[in-house]
Coordinates of N, CA and C in Angstrom, one line a residue:
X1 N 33.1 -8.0 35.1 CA 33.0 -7.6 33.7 C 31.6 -7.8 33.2
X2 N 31.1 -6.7 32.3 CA 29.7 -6.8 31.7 C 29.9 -7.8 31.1
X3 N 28.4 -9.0 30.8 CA 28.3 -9.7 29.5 C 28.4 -8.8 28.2
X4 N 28.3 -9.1 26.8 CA 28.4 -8.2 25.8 C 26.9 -8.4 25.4
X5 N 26.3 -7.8 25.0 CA 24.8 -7.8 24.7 C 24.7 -8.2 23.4
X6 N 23.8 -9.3 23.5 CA 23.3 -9.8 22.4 C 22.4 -9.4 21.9
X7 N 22.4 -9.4 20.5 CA 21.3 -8.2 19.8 C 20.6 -9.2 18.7
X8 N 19.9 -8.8 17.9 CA 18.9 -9.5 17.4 C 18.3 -8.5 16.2
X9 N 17.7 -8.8 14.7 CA 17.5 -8.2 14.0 C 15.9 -8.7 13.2
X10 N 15.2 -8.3 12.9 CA 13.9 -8.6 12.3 C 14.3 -8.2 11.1
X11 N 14.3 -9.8 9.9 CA 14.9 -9.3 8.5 C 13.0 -8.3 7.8
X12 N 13.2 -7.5 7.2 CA 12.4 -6.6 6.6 C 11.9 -6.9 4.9
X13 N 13.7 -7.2 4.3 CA 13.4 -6.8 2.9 C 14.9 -8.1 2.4
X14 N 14.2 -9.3 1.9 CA 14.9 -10.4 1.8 C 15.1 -10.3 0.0
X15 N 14.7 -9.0 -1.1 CA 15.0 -8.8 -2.6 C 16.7 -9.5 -2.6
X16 N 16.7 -10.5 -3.8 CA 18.1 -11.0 -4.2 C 18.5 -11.8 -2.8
X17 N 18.0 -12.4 -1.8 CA 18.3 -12.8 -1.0 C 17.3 -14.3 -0.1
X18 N 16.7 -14.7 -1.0 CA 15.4 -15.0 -0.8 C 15.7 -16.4 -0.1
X19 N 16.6 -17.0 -0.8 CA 17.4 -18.2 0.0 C 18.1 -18.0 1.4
X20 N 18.2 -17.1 1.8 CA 19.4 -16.6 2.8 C 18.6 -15.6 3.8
X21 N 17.4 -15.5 3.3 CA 16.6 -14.6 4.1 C 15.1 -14.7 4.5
X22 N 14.8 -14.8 5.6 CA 13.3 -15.0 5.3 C 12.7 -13.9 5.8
X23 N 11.9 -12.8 5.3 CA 10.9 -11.6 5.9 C 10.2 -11.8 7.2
X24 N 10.7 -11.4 8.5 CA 10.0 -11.2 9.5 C 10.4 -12.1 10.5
X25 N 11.7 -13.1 10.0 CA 12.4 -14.1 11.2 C 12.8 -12.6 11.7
X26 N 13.8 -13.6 12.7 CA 14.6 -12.8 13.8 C 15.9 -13.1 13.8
X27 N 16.8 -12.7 13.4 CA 18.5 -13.2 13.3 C 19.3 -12.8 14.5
X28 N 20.2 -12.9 14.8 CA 21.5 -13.0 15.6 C 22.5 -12.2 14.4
X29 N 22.7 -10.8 15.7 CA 23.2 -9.8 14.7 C 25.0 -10.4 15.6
X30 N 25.6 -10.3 14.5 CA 27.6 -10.6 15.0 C 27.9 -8.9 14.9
X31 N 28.6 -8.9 15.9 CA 29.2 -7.3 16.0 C 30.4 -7.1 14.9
X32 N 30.0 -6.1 14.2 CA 31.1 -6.2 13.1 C 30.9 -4.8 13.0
X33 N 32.1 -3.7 13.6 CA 32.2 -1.8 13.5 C 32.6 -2.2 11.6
X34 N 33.7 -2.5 11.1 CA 33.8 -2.2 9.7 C 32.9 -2.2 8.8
X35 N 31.5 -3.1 8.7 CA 30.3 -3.6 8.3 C 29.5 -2.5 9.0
X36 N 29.3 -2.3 9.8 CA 28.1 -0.8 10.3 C 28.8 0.4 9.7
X37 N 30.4 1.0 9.8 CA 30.7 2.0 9.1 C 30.5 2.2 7.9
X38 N 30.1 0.8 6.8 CA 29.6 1.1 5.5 C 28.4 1.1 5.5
X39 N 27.7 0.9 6.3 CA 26.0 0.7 6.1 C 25.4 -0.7 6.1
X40 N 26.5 -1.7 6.8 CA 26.0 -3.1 6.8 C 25.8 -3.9 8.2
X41 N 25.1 -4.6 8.3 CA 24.8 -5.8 9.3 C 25.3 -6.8 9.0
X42 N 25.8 -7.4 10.1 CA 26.2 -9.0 10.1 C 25.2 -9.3 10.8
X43 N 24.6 -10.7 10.3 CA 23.7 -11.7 10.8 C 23.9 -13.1 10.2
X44 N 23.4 -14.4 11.1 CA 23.5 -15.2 11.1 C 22.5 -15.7 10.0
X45 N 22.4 -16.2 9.3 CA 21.5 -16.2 7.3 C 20.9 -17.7 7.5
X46 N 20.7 -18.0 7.0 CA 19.7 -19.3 6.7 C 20.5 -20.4 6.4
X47 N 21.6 -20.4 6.1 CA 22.8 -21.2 5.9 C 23.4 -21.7 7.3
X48 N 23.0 -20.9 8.4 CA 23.9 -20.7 9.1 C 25.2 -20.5 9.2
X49 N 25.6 -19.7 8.3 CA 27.0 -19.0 8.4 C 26.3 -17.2 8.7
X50 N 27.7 -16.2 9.1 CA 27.5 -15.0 8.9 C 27.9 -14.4 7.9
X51 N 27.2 -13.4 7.3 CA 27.0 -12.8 6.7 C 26.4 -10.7 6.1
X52 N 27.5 -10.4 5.7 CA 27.2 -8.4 5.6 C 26.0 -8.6 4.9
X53 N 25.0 -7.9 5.2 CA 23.4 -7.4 4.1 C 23.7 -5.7 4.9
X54 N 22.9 -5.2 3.7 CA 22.9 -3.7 4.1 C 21.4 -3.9 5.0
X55 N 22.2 -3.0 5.9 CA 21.4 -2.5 7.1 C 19.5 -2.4 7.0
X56 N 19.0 -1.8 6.3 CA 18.1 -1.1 5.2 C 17.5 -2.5 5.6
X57 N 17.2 -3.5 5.6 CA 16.7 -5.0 5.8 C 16.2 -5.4 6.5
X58 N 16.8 -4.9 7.8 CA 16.5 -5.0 8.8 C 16.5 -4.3 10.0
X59 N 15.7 -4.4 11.2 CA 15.2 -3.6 11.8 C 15.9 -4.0 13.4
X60 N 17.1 -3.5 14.1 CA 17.9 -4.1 15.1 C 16.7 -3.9 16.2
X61 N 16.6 -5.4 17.0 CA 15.4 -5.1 18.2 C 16.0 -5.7 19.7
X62 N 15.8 -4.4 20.7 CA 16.9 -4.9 22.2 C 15.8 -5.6 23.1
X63 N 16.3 -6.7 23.8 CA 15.2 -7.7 24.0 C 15.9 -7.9 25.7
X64 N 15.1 -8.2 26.5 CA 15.9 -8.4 28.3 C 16.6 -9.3 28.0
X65 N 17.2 -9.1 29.2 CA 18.6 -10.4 29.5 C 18.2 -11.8 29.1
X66 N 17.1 -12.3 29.9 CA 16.2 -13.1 30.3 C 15.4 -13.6 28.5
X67 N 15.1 -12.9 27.8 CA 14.7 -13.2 26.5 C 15.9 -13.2 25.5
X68 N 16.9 -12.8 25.7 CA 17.9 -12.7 25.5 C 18.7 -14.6 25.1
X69 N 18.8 -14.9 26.6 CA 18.7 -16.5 27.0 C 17.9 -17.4 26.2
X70 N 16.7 -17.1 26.3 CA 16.0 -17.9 25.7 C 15.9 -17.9 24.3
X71 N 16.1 -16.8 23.6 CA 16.9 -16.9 22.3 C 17.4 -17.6 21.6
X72 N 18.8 -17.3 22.4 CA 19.9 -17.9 22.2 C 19.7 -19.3 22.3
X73 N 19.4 -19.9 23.4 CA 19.0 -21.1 23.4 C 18.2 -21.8 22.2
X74 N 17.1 -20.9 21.9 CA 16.3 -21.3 20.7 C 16.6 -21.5 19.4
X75 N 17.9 -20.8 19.7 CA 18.2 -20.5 18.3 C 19.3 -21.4 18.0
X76 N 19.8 -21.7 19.0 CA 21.3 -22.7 19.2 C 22.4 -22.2 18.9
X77 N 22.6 -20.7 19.5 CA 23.6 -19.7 19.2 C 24.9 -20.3 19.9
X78 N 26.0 -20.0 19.1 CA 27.2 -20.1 19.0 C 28.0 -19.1 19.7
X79 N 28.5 -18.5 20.3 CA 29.3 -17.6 21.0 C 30.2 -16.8 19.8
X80 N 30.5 -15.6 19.7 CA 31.2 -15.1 18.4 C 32.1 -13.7 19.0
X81 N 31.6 -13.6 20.5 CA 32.5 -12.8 21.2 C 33.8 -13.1 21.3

């Protein structure tokens, strides 16, 4: 069975969000189809909880397996699959 790919987002535009968002981190995008069919992203926020922001914010960026790891590690990601 494939792993599921972990994806990653560069926030862009943190307006009304300034606590929850910082311009130009890198987030941990949570797969959510009901939240993309409106125009929204889930990502992991500054709170460390998840959270819908419209799309528009940010910029989704696909990174190797390998950087992928190291990420996650860095980031002290949680599993949400």
């Amino acid at each position: 069975m494939k792993e599921k790919e972990i994806q990653f987002a560069i926030c862009l535009d943190n307006e009304g969000y300034k606590a929850s968002l910082d311009i130009g981190k890198l987030y941990r995008v949570i797969p959510d189809d009901e939240a993309s069919a409106h125009g929204y992203i889930r990502v992991i926020d500054e709170s460390g909880e998840d959270y819908a922001f419209t799309s528009d914010r940010f910029h989704v960026v696909h990174v190797p397996v390998f950087v992928e790891k190291i990420l996650s590690s860095a980031l002290q990601i949680k599993d949400f699959s």
